[in-house]
Structures are given as C-alpha cells and as structure tokens.
mmCIF file of C-alpha atoms in Angstrom:
data_model
loop_
_atom_site.group_PDB
_atom_site.id
_atom_site.type_symbol
_atom_site.label_atom_id
_atom_site.label_comp_id
_atom_site.label_asym_id
_atom_site.label_seq_id
_atom_site.Cartn_x
_atom_site.Cartn_y
_atom_site.Cartn_z
ATOM 1 C CA MET A 1 0.034 0.196 0.017
ATOM 2 C CA THR A 2 1.621 3.571 -1.141
ATOM 3 C CA LEU A 3 1.209 6.781 0.770
ATOM 4 C CA VAL A 4 1.093 9.499 -1.889
ATOM 5 C CA LEU A 5 2.740 12.585 -0.033
ATOM 6 C CA ALA A 6 1.349 16.108 -1.371
ATOM 7 C CA SER A 7 4.541 17.853 -0.559
ATOM 8 C CA ALA A 8 7.493 18.829 -1.983
ATOM 9 C CA SER A 9 9.258 19.506 1.057
ATOM 10 C CA PRO A 10 12.440 16.856 1.384
ATOM 11 C CA ARG A 11 12.176 16.800 5.226
ATOM 12 C CA ARG A 12 8.589 15.680 4.879
ATOM 13 C CA ARG A 13 9.904 12.934 2.696
ATOM 14 C CA ASP A 14 12.723 11.628 4.407
ATOM 15 C CA LEU A 15 11.138 11.666 7.631
ATOM 16 C CA LEU A 16 8.711 9.070 5.938
ATOM 17 C CA ALA A 17 11.209 7.078 3.974
ATOM 18 C CA ARG A 18 13.462 6.084 7.096
ATOM 19 C CA LEU A 19 10.341 4.564 8.278
ATOM 20 C CA GLY A 20 10.132 2.159 5.585
ATOM 21 C CA ILE A 21 6.532 3.284 4.395
ATOM 22 C CA PRO A 22 5.914 2.846 0.874
ATOM 23 C CA LEU A 23 5.908 6.593 -0.499
ATOM 24 C CA GLU A 24 5.203 8.387 -3.660
ATOM 25 C CA VAL A 25 5.869 12.131 -4.120
ATOM 26 C CA ILE A 26 3.089 14.201 -5.890
ATOM 27 C CA PRO A 27 3.822 17.692 -4.824
ATOM 28 C CA ALA A 28 0.221 19.688 -4.368
ATOM 29 C CA ASP A 29 0.353 23.418 -6.394
ATOM 30 C CA VAL A 30 -1.753 25.704 -4.164
ATOM 31 C CA ASP A 31 -1.810 29.222 -3.157
ATOM 32 C CA GLU A 32 -0.301 29.108 0.532
ATOM 33 C CA SER A 33 -1.192 33.166 0.963
ATOM 34 C CA VAL A 34 -2.222 34.308 4.252
ATOM 35 C CA LEU A 35 -5.844 35.814 4.343
ATOM 36 C CA PRO A 36 -6.042 38.933 5.895
ATOM 37 C CA ASP A 37 -6.150 38.574 9.860
ATOM 38 C CA GLU A 38 -6.188 34.655 9.850
ATOM 39 C CA ASP A 39 -5.393 33.181 12.750
ATOM 40 C CA PRO A 40 -2.462 30.525 12.452
ATOM 41 C CA LEU A 41 -4.653 27.605 13.195
ATOM 42 C CA VAL A 42 -7.225 27.825 11.019
ATOM 43 C CA TYR A 43 -4.126 29.061 8.153
ATOM 44 C CA VAL A 44 -2.390 25.495 8.568
ATOM 45 C CA GLY A 45 -5.587 23.573 8.657
ATOM 46 C CA ARG A 46 -6.676 25.520 5.135
ATOM 47 C CA ILE A 47 -3.535 25.032 3.711
ATOM 48 C CA ALA A 48 -3.303 21.285 4.857
ATOM 49 C CA ARG A 49 -6.934 20.395 3.468
ATOM 50 C CA MET A 50 -6.326 22.179 0.128
ATOM 51 C CA LYS A 51 -3.208 20.282 -0.747
ATOM 52 C CA ALA A 52 -4.785 16.977 0.571
ATOM 53 C CA GLY A 53 -7.934 17.875 -1.668
ATOM 54 C CA ALA A 54 -5.840 19.034 -4.846
ATOM 55 C CA ILE A 55 -3.789 15.432 -5.214
ATOM 56 C CA ALA A 56 -6.806 13.210 -4.177
ATOM 57 C CA SER A 57 -8.779 15.034 -6.871
ATOM 58 C CA LYS A 58 -5.874 14.456 -9.207
ATOM 59 C CA LEU A 59 -5.457 10.722 -8.234
ATOM 60 C CA GLU A 60 -9.223 10.110 -8.954
ATOM 61 C CA LEU A 61 -9.337 12.177 -12.096
ATOM 62 C CA ALA A 62 -6.608 9.881 -13.552
ATOM 63 C CA GLY A 63 -8.141 6.633 -12.300
ATOM 64 C CA ALA A 64 -5.335 6.047 -9.712
ATOM 65 C CA GLY A 65 -7.256 6.556 -6.579
ATOM 66 C CA GLU A 66 -7.589 3.052 -5.930
ATOM 67 C CA PRO A 67 -8.687 1.628 -2.704
ATOM 68 C CA GLY A 68 -5.855 1.880 -0.108
ATOM 69 C CA ARG A 69 -4.215 4.806 -1.668
ATOM 70 C CA TRP A 70 -4.238 7.774 1.076
ATOM 71 C CA VAL A 71 -3.032 10.952 0.443
ATOM 72 C CA LEU A 72 -1.211 12.631 3.143
ATOM 73 C CA ALA A 73 -0.522 16.586 2.907
ATOM 74 C CA ALA A 74 0.530 18.598 5.608
ATOM 75 C CA ASP A 75 1.485 22.224 6.126
ATOM 76 C CA THR A 76 3.650 24.150 9.107
ATOM 77 C CA THR A 77 4.136 27.483 10.515
ATOM 78 C CA VAL A 78 5.662 29.176 13.083
ATOM 79 C CA THR A 79 3.364 31.839 15.560
ATOM 80 C CA ILE A 80 4.719 34.274 18.077
ATOM 81 C CA ASP A 81 2.117 36.800 19.590
ATOM 82 C CA GLY A 82 -0.156 35.536 17.502
ATOM 83 C CA LEU A 83 1.522 36.416 14.127
ATOM 84 C CA ILE A 84 2.374 34.050 11.209
ATOM 85 C CA LEU A 85 5.837 33.899 10.442
ATOM 86 C CA GLY A 86 5.975 32.313 7.169
ATOM 87 C CA LYS A 87 9.257 31.536 4.892
ATOM 88 C CA ALA A 88 11.394 34.652 5.023
ATOM 89 C CA GLU A 89 11.802 36.249 1.154
ATOM 90 C CA SER A 90 15.229 38.152 2.140
ATOM 91 C CA ASP A 91 18.194 38.462 4.415
ATOM 92 C CA ASP A 92 16.723 40.843 6.150
ATOM 93 C CA GLU A 93 13.537 39.544 6.805
ATOM 94 C CA ALA A 94 15.040 36.320 8.107
ATOM 95 C CA ALA A 95 17.242 38.613 10.266
ATOM 96 C CA ARG A 96 13.700 40.336 11.470
ATOM 97 C CA MET A 97 11.997 36.866 12.461
ATOM 98 C CA LEU A 98 15.308 35.893 14.662
ATOM 99 C CA ARG A 99 15.104 39.216 16.423
ATOM 100 C CA ALA A 100 11.144 38.264 17.441
ATOM 101 C CA LEU A 101 12.437 34.964 17.987
ATOM 102 C CA SER A 102 15.396 35.376 19.982
ATOM 103 C CA GLY A 103 15.247 34.885 24.076
ATOM 104 C CA ARG A 104 11.289 33.835 23.774
ATOM 105 C CA THR A 105 8.964 30.692 23.267
ATOM 106 C CA HIS A 106 7.271 30.504 20.310
ATOM 107 C CA GLN A 107 4.946 27.710 18.652
ATOM 108 C CA VAL A 108 5.294 25.704 16.048
ATOM 109 C CA PHE A 109 1.926 24.628 14.516
ATOM 110 C CA THR A 110 1.602 21.539 11.719
ATOM 111 C CA ALA A 111 -1.769 20.792 10.435
ATOM 112 C CA PHE A 112 -2.002 17.270 8.585
ATOM 113 C CA VAL A 113 -4.694 15.848 6.522
ATOM 114 C CA LEU A 114 -5.199 11.881 5.506
ATOM 115 C CA ALA A 115 -7.235 11.912 2.193
ATOM 116 C CA ARG A 116 -8.840 9.339 -0.240
ATOM 117 C CA GLY A 117 -11.577 10.393 -2.398
ATOM 118 C CA SER A 118 -13.881 13.057 -0.677
ATOM 119 C CA ARG A 119 -12.899 11.401 2.630
ATOM 120 C CA MET A 120 -10.620 13.575 4.974
ATOM 121 C CA HIS A 121 -9.041 12.957 8.543
ATOM 122 C CA GLU A 122 -7.387 15.644 9.684
ATOM 123 C CA SER A 123 -5.150 17.130 13.085
ATOM 124 C CA ILE A 124 -3.109 19.896 14.391
ATOM 125 C CA VAL A 125 0.016 19.202 16.478
ATOM 126 C CA LYS A 126 1.815 22.023 18.436
ATOM 127 C CA THR A 127 5.240 22.114 19.999
ATOM 128 C CA ASP A 128 6.636 24.830 22.264
ATOM 129 C CA VAL A 129 9.704 26.134 21.379
ATOM 130 C CA ALA A 130 12.191 28.152 23.122
ATOM 131 C CA MET A 131 15.163 30.159 21.663
ATOM 132 C CA VAL A 132 18.577 31.324 23.142
ATOM 133 C CA GLU A 133 19.009 34.874 23.129
ATOM 134 C CA MET A 134 20.691 35.632 19.781
ATOM 135 C CA SER A 135 23.168 38.453 19.425
ATOM 136 C CA GLU A 136 23.088 40.524 16.018
ATOM 137 C CA ASP A 137 26.437 38.759 15.349
ATOM 138 C CA VAL A 138 24.714 35.778 15.886
ATOM 139 C CA ILE A 139 21.701 36.581 13.865
ATOM 140 C CA ALA A 140 24.112 37.927 10.946
ATOM 141 C CA ASP A 141 26.505 34.697 10.738
ATOM 142 C CA TYR A 142 23.215 32.268 10.674
ATOM 143 C CA VAL A 143 21.622 34.596 8.134
ATOM 144 C CA ALA A 144 24.838 34.612 6.021
ATOM 145 C CA CYS A 145 24.794 30.367 6.097
ATOM 146 C CA ARG A 146 21.902 30.402 4.022
ATOM 147 C CA GLU A 147 20.298 27.595 5.793
ATOM 148 C CA TRP A 148 16.825 29.426 6.664
ATOM 149 C CA VAL A 149 15.736 29.626 2.879
ATOM 150 C CA GLY A 150 12.369 28.001 2.457
ATOM 151 C CA LYS A 151 12.173 27.205 6.561
ATOM 152 C CA ALA A 152 9.162 28.734 8.114
ATOM 153 C CA GLY A 153 10.507 31.039 10.933
ATOM 154 C CA ALA A 154 13.458 31.238 9.165
ATOM 155 C CA TYR A 155 15.182 28.504 11.067
ATOM 156 C CA ALA A 156 15.950 24.838 10.646
ATOM 157 C CA LEU A 157 16.294 22.786 13.861
ATOM 158 C CA GLN A 158 17.827 19.763 12.318
ATOM 159 C CA GLY A 159 20.881 21.932 11.502
ATOM 160 C CA ILE A 160 22.791 24.948 12.548
ATOM 161 C CA ALA A 161 19.696 26.367 14.163
ATOM 162 C CA GLY A 162 19.689 23.533 16.515
ATOM 163 C CA SER A 163 22.195 25.389 18.879
ATOM 164 C CA LEU A 164 20.214 28.100 18.969
ATOM 165 C CA VAL A 165 17.246 26.186 20.701
ATOM 166 C CA SER A 166 17.348 26.008 24.526
ATOM 167 C CA SER A 167 14.327 23.678 25.046
ATOM 168 C CA ILE A 168 11.502 22.073 23.154
ATOM 169 C CA SER A 169 7.949 20.938 24.723
ATOM 170 C CA GLY A 170 6.038 18.335 22.307
ATOM 171 C CA SER A 171 6.993 16.596 19.466
ATOM 172 C CA VAL A 172 10.369 17.656 17.952
ATOM 173 C CA THR A 173 9.568 15.964 14.539
ATOM 174 C CA ASN A 174 7.011 18.595 14.140
ATOM 175 C CA VAL A 175 9.518 21.436 14.056
ATOM 176 C CA ILE A 176 11.073 19.810 11.332
ATOM 177 C CA GLY A 177 7.642 19.507 9.769
ATOM 178 C CA LEU A 178 5.984 16.439 10.339
ATOM 179 C CA PRO A 179 4.954 15.245 13.648
ATOM 180 C CA VAL A 180 5.402 11.621 13.009
ATOM 181 C CA ALA A 181 4.077 9.946 15.942
ATOM 182 C CA GLU A 182 0.896 11.568 15.401
ATOM 183 C CA VAL A 183 0.920 10.483 11.498
ATOM 184 C CA ILE A 184 1.593 7.276 12.434
ATOM 185 C CA ALA A 185 -1.336 6.971 14.782
ATOM 186 C CA LEU A 186 -4.006 8.424 12.151
ATOM 187 C CA LEU A 187 -2.542 6.061 9.340
ATOM 188 C CA ARG A 188 -3.253 3.223 12.114
ATOM 189 C CA ALA A 189 -6.641 4.260 12.483
ATOM 190 C CA VAL A 190 -7.556 4.526 9.287
ATOM 191 C CA GLY A 191 -6.190 1.535 7.770
ATOM 192 C CA GLY A 192 -3.496 3.203 5.922
ATOM 193 C CA PRO A 193 -0.013 1.987 5.247
ATOM 194 C CA LEU A 194 2.386 1.757 8.622
ATOM 195 C CA PRO A 195 6.239 2.094 8.953
ATOM 196 C CA ARG A 196 7.437 -1.893 8.486
ATOM 197 C CA PHE A 197 8.240 -2.436 12.488
ATOM 198 C CA VAL A 198 4.615 -1.209 13.210
ATOM 199 C CA ALA A 199 3.249 -3.257 10.776
ATOM 200 C CA GLY A 200 5.064 -6.662 12.227
ATOM 201 C CA THR A 201 7.852 -6.784 9.099
ATOM 202 C CA PRO A 202 11.438 -6.461 9.548
ATOM 203 C CA ALA A 203 12.882 -3.367 8.195
#
C-alpha cells in the first residue's frame, strides 16, 4: 500500500522514507497566501486541506484513486504573539524573524490531512520552542549561512539552528515539518500504510 505525499518538502519525505513506508511524492501546487487577520490554526488547517484535496482529486480524475491509496498533506507554520512567521523572502526578513524569536518561546503548528477520494481526516499538532538570546552577530552569521531559506520562521532545527534552541516541549519532528508519531497513529486508525516495524515486517 503506497502513501502519496502531497508535498515537495525533502524533510517530510525523508522522515517518512526512514520509516520504510512505501511512498510516492506528488507535490500540491496551491496558493499558500495568508488571508487578512487569519488565525495561525485556521491557516495551517486550510492549507493542508487544500493540498490534500488537490492531489486526491487529481488521482481520482486520473483513475489512480484505487482503494488503500491515501494522500498525506501537511502545512507547518511558526507563530509568536499570534503572528504567522512564514518563509522569509530576504536576508533582512530572516533577520527580523530571528530577532522576534530571540530569547522567547514560540509555537510551531503543523496541520496534517489524510485524504482518499472525498474522505478527509485531519489533526493539528503544537510544539513550544524556546530560543536562546541571539546577539546581532549570531543572527548575522546564521542569516549568512543560508540554512534558513525555505524554512518557516527562518530556522532549521535539524541543522545549525539546533544550537539556538534551549528547550522543546512537544513533538520534535513537528518542528522539522511533520509530527511523525501522530501521523502514524492516524494512519493506523484509518487502515493506511504503516512503518514496517509497526506492521510487523522487519525493516
């Protein structure tokens, strides 16, 4: 049974591939713009549903929506003080985000959706992340390394930015882009493809 990942994120792909889940990647192309005054929880849920729906519909139209072919879509955002920190578009924007996060605790929300045909199951996971105080020199050095490109909140926990995080409360993989334990639990509940060690087959 193959899981279709509706995302171009290499981090999500790698997290799932390491579990031995048969995987096909079909990225969803949707408008991820934030609506005026949109709540972060509403935003991530809306985008995840749009991604899942787009690929599930595409598979059905192509006659590829056979039983057992679940689509997994997800969206992750970083928030602080109710503001959504998406993917920085410039060095200056990345630096501003890092200054906002410096010495404070922020939230990372990931909404994920499993879809098959018109059926959708969804969940949202929150992780609290506390950052160390960052001097202007540290911020400038991190921005210069370019690790932040394409990352919500302008940092990558799995990379150099791991040294900028003082504590995490909640799912670590959620901060990377996909709350793996919660995704596996939902896959098990709907009868979707499971990691080989969960399904009882040696890796």
